[in-house]
Short mmCIF file of C-alpha atoms in Angstrom, two decimals:
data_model
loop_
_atom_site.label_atom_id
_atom_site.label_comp_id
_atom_site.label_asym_id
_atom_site.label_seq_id
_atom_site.Cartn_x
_atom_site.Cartn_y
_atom_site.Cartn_z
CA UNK A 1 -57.55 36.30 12.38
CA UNK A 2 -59.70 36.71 15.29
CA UNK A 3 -60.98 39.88 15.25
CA UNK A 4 -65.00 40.83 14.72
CA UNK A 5 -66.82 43.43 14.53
CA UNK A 6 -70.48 44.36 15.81
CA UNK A 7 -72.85 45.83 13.63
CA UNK A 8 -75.59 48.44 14.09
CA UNK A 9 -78.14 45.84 13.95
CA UNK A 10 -76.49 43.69 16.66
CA UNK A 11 -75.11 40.77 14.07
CA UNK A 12 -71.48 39.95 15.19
CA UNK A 13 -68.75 40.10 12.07
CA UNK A 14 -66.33 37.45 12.37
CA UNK A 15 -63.30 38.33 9.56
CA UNK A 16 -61.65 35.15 8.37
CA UNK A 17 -58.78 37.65 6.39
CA UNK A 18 -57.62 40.20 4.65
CA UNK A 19 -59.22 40.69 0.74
CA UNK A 20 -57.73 44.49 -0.21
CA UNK A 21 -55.29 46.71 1.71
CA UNK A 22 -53.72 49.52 -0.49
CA UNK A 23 -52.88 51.39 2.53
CA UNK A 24 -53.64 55.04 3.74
CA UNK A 25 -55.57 56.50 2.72
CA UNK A 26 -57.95 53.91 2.05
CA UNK A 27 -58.96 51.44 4.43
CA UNK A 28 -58.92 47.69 4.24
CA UNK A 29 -61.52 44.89 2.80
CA UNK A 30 -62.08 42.10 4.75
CA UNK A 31 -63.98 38.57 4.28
CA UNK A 32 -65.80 38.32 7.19
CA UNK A 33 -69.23 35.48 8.32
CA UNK A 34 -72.16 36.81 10.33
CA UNK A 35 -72.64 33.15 11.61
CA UNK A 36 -74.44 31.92 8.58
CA UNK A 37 -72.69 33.19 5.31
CA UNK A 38 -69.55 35.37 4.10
CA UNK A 39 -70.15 39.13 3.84
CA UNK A 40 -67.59 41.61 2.59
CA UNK A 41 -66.36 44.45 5.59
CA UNK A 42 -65.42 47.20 3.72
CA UNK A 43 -63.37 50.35 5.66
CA UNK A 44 -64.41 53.92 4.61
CA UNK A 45 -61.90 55.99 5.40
CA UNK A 46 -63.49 59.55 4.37
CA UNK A 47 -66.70 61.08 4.41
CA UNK A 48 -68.74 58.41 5.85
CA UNK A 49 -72.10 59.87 6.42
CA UNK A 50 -71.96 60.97 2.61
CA UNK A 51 -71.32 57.68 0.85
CA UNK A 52 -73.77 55.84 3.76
CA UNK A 53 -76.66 57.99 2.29
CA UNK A 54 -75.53 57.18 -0.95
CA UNK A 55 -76.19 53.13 -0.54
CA UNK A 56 -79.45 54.65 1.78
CA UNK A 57 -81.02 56.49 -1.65
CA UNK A 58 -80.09 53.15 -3.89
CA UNK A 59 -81.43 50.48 -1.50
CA UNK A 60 -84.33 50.33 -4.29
CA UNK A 61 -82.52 49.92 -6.75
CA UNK A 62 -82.35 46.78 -9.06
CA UNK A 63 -79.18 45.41 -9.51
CA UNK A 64 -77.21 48.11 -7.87
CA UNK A 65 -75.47 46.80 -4.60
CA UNK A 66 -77.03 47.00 -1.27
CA UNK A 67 -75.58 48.06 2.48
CA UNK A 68 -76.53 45.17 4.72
CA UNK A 69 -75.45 46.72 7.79
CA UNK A 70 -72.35 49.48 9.21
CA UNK A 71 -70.38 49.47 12.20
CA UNK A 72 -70.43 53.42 12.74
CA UNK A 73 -67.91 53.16 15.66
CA UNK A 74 -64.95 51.91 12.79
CA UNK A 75 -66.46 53.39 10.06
CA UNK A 76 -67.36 50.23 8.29
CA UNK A 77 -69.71 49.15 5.76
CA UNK A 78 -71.18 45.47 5.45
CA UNK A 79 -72.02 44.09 1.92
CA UNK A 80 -73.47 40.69 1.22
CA UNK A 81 -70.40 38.65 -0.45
CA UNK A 82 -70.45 37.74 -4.18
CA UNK A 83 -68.12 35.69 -5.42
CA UNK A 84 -67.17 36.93 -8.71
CA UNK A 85 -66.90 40.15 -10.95
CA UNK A 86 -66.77 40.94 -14.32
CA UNK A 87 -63.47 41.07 -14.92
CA UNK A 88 -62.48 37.61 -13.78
CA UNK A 89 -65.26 36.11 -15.33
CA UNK A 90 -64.38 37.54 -19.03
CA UNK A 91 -60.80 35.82 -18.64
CA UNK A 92 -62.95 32.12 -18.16
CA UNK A 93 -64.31 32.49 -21.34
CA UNK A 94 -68.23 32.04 -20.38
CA UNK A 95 -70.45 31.31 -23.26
CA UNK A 96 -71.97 34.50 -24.44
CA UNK A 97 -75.74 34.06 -23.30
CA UNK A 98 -74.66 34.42 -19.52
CA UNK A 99 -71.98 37.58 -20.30
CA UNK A 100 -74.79 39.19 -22.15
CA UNK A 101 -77.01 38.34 -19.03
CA UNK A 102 -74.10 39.56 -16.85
CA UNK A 103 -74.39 43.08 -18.82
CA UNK A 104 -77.72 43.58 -19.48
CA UNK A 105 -78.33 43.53 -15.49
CA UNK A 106 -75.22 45.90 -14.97
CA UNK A 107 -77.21 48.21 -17.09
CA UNK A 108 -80.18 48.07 -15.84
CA UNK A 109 -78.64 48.96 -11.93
CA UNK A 110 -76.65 51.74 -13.87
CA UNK A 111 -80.06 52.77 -15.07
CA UNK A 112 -81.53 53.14 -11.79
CA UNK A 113 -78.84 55.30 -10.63
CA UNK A 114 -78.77 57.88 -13.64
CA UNK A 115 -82.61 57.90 -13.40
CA UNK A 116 -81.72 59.02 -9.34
CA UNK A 117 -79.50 62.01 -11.00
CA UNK A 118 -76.40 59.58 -9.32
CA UNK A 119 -73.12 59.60 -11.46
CA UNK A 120 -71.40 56.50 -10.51
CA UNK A 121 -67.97 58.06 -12.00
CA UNK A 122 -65.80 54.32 -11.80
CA UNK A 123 -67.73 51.91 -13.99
CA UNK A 124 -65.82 49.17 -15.00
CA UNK A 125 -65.60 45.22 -15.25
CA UNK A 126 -64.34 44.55 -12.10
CA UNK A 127 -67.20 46.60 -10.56
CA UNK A 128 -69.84 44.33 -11.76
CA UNK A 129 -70.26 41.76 -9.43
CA UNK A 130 -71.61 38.38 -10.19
CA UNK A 131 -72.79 35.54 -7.55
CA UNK A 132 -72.76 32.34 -10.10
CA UNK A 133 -72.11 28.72 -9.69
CA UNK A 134 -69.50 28.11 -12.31
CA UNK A 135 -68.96 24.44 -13.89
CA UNK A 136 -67.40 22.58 -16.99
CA UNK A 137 -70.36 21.68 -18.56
CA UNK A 138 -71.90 25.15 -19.93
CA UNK A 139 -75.46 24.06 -19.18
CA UNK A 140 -74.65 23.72 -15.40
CA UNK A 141 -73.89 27.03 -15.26
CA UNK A 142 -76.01 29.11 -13.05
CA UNK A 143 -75.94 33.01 -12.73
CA UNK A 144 -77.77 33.57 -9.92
CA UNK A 145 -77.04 37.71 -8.85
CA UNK A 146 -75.36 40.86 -10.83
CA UNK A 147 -75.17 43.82 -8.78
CA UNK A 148 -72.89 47.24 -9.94
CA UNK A 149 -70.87 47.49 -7.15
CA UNK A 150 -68.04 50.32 -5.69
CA UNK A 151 -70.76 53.36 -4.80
CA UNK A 152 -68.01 55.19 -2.56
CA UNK A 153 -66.81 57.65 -5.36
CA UNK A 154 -70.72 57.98 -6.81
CA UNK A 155 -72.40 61.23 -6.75
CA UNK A 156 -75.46 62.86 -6.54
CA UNK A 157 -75.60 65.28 -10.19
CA UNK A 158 -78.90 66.96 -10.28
CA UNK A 159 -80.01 67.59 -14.01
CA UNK A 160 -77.62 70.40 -15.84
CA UNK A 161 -74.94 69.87 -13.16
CA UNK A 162 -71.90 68.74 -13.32
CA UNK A 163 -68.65 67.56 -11.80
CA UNK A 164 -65.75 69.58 -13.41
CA UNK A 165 -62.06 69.50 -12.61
CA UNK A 166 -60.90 65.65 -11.52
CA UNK A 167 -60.03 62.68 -13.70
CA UNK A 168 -62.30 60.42 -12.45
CA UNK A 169 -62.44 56.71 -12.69
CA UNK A 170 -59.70 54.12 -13.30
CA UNK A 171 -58.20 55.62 -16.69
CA UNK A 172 -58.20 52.44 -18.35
CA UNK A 173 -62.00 52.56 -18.92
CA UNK A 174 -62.44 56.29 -18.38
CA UNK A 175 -64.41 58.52 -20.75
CA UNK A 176 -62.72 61.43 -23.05
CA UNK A 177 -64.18 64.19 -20.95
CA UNK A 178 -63.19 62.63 -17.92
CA UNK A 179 -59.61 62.58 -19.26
CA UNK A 180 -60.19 66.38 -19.90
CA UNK A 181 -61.58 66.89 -16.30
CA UNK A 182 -64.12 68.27 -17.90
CA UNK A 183 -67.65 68.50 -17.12
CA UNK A 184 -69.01 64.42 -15.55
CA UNK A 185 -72.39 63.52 -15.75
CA UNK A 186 -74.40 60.43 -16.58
CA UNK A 187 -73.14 60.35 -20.58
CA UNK A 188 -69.71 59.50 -19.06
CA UNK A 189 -70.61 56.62 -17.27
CA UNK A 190 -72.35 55.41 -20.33
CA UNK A 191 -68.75 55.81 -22.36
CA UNK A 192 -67.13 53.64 -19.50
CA UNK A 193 -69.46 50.89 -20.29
CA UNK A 194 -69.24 51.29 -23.87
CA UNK A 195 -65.80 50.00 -22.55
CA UNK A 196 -67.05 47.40 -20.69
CA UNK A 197 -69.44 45.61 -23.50
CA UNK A 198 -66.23 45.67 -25.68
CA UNK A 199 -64.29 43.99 -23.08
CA UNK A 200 -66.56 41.57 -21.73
CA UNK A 201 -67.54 40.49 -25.11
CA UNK A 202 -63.76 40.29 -27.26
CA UNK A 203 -61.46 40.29 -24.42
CA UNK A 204 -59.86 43.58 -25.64
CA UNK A 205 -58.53 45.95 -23.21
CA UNK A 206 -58.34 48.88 -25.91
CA UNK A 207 -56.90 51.47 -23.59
CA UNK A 208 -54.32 49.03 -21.68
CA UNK A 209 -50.93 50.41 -21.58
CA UNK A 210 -47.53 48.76 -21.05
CA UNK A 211 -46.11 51.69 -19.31
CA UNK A 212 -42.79 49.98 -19.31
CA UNK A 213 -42.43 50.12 -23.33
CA UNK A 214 -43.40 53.18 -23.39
CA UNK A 215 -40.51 55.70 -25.21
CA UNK A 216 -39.02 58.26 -22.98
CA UNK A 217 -41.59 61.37 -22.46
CA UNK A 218 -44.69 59.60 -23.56
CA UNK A 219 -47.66 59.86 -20.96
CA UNK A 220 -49.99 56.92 -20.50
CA UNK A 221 -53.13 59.09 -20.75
CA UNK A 222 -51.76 60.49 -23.62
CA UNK A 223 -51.60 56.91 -25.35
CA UNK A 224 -54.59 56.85 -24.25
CA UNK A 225 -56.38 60.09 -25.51
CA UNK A 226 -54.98 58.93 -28.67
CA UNK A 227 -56.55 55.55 -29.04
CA UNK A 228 -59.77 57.49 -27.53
CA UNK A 229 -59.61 59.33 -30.97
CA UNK A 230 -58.22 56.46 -33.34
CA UNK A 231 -61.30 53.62 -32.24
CA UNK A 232 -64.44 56.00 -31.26
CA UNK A 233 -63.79 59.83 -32.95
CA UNK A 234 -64.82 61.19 -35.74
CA UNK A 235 -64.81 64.94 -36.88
CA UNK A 236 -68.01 65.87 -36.34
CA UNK A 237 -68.24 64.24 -32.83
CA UNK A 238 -64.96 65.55 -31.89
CA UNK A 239 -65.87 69.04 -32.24
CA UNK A 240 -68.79 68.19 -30.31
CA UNK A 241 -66.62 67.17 -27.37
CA UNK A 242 -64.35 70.19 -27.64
CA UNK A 243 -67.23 72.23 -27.58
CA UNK A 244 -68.68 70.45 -24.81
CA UNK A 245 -65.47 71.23 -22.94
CA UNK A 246 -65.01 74.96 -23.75
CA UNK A 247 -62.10 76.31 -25.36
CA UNK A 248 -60.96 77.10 -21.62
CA UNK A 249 -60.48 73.91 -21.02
CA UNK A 250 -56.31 72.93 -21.41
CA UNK A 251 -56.95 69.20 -22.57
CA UNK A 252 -58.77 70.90 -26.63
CA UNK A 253 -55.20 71.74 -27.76
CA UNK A 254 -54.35 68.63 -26.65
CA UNK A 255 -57.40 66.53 -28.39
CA UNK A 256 -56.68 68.55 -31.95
CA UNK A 257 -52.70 68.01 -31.74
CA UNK A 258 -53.49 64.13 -31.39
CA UNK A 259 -55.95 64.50 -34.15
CA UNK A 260 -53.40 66.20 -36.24
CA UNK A 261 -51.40 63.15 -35.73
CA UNK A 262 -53.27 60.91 -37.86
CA UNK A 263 -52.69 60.41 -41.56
CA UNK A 264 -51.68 58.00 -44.43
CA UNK A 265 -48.33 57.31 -41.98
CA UNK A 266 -51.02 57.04 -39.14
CA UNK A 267 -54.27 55.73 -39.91
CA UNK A 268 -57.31 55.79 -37.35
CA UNK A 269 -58.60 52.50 -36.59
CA UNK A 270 -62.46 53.46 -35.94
CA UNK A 271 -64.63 50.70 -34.21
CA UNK A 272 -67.45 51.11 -36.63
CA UNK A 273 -65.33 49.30 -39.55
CA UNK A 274 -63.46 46.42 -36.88
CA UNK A 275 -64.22 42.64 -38.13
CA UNK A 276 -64.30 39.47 -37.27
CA UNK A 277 -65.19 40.08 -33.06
CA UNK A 278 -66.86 37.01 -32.95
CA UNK A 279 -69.51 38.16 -31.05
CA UNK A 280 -73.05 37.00 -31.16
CA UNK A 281 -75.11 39.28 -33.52
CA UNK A 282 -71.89 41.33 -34.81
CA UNK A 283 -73.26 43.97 -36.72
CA UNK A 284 -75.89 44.61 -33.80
CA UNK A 285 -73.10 44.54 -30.93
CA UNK A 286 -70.93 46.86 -32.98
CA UNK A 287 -73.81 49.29 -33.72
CA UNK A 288 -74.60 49.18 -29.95
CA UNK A 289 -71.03 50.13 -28.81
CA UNK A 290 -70.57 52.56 -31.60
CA UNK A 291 -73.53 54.48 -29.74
CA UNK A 292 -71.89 54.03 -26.27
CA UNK A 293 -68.84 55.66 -26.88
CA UNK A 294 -70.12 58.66 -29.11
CA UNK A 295 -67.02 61.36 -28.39
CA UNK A 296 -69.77 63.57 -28.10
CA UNK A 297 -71.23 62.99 -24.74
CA UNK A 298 -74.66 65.19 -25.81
CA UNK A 299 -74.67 62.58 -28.47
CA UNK A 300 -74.05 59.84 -26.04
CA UNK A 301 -76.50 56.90 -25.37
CA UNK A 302 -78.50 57.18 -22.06
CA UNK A 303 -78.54 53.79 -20.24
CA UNK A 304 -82.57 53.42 -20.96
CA UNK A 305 -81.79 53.76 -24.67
CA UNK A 306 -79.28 51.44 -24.38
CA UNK A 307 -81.52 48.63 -22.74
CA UNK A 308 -83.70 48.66 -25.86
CA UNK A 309 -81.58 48.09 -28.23
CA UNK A 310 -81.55 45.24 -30.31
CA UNK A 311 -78.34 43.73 -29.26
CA UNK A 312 -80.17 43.18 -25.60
CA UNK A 313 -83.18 42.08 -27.02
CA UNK A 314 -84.13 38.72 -25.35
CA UNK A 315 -81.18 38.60 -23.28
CA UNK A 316 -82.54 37.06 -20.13
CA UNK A 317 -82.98 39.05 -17.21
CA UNK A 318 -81.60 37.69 -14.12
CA UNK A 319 -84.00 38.53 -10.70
CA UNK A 320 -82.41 41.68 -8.43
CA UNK A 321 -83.57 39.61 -5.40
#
């Protein structure tokens, strides 16, 4: 592929090929060099200015991923390249000092953004990207950048506003309000990577859904909602989120027939009693999750209380440089 692209600071984008294309209307990834090292071209489609000022108000940010350069002319953004994410990395098993590592900086750029009044509304593993140099031998293993990555669908939510209406986020990791399309703010980011600590840490995907076993007239979100209520509800914080929501809202009917569900037949499964993760410090990690995904989001951890928890004590911090 021949094609480049010049940026606004002059630096000439060669693209070697083709990394995403879902078609319209989003535009297309592409690996591209600027003559010295790979950078990622990314196409934004809609509202450009918007999610440029975005990246412009997070440059300071630790940990949170930065806009090298744009190419106004095709509406494209330039991102240093980083060879892994979150996702891919859980599947190779790391040892648990580097995912903890991996998280703990993840958090800390997700802290930057809340304490900027910015929702990030699509946290989740794949968004966590890592530059490491992997190897067989565990102790070779370096981890050398974490950024939180994906900014496009972020949004500025002054304090006591709110995004209301949309379910945002990929529903797999997607917070019970969200699901409601009720009120978004920085609590249900925090839920999402309540999501993400479980994954990274057990390799459980609690809200994955084989759509193609599912009976006739069942909903994926509605498997979903469920398990939402089964792993991380309890009464008291279930009221809280219907009342959080507002009896206006259509998804409470929904939330209290799926409650009504469960019984002797149908037992919930809540995360607070699960055993044997096999995850360094157990009770600690549990405890620390647990808080995450509070169904009440007023209840909810904030991502500075989470970063002094116990389970992230002495995790090593890896430099946002």
């Amino acid at each position: 592929m021949a094609e480049s692209y010049t940026g606004s600071t002059g630096t000439v984008y060669a693209v070697e090929k083709v990394l995403q294309d879902k078609g319209p209307p989003h535009g297309r990834v592409f690996l591209a060099r600027d003559g010295r090292r790979p950078v990622v071209l990314k196409e934004i489609a809609q509202v450009w200015d918007l999610r440029r000022d975005m990246y412009a108000r997070t440059i300071d940010s630790p940990h949170v991923r930065k806009l090298l350069d744009t190419v106004p002319a095709h509406k494209i953004f330039v991102f240093e390249y980083l060879n892994e994410d979150l996702l891919k990395l859980t599947w190779k098993k790391l040892p648990s000092p580097i995912l903890r590592s991996i998280l703990k900086a993840g958090l800390r750029g997700l802290a930057s953004l809340h304490e900027k009044d910015i929702v990030h509304t699509d946290v989740k593993a794949d968004n966590f990207l890592v530059q490491i140099a992997l190897d067989d031998d565990p102790s070779n293993i370096r981890l050398e950048k974490v950024e939180l990555g994906d900014l496009e669908d972020s949004a500025p939510i002054p304090n006591g506003q709110s995004l209301v209406g949309a379910q945002l986020g990929n529903d797999m990791w997607r917070s019970p309000e969200a699901h409601a399309m009720g009120p978004i703010k920085t609590p249900s980011d925090m839920f999402s990577f309540g999501i993400v600590c479980l994954f990274a840490m057990t390799q459980v995907l609690p809200f994955a859904v084989d759509v193609d076993k599912l009976e006739a007239g069942i909903e994926k979100p509605v498997v979903i909602m469920e398990r939402q209520l089964s792993y991380f509800a309890d009464e008291d914080t279930l009221e809280g989120l219907l009342k959080y929501l507002g009896e206006s809202n259509q998804f409470v009917q929904l939330f209290r027939v799926l409650k009504s569900g469960f019984g002797d037949h149908q037992p919930r499964r809540p995360f607070a009693l699960w055993q044997g993760l096999d995850v360094e410090n157990e009770d600690a990690f549990r405890d620390l999750v647990v808080k995450l995904t509070n169904f009440d989001p007023t209840k909810r951890f904030t991502a500075s209380q989470a970063l002094q928890h116990e389970w992230f004590r002495d995790v090593r911090d890896i430099s946002s440089t």
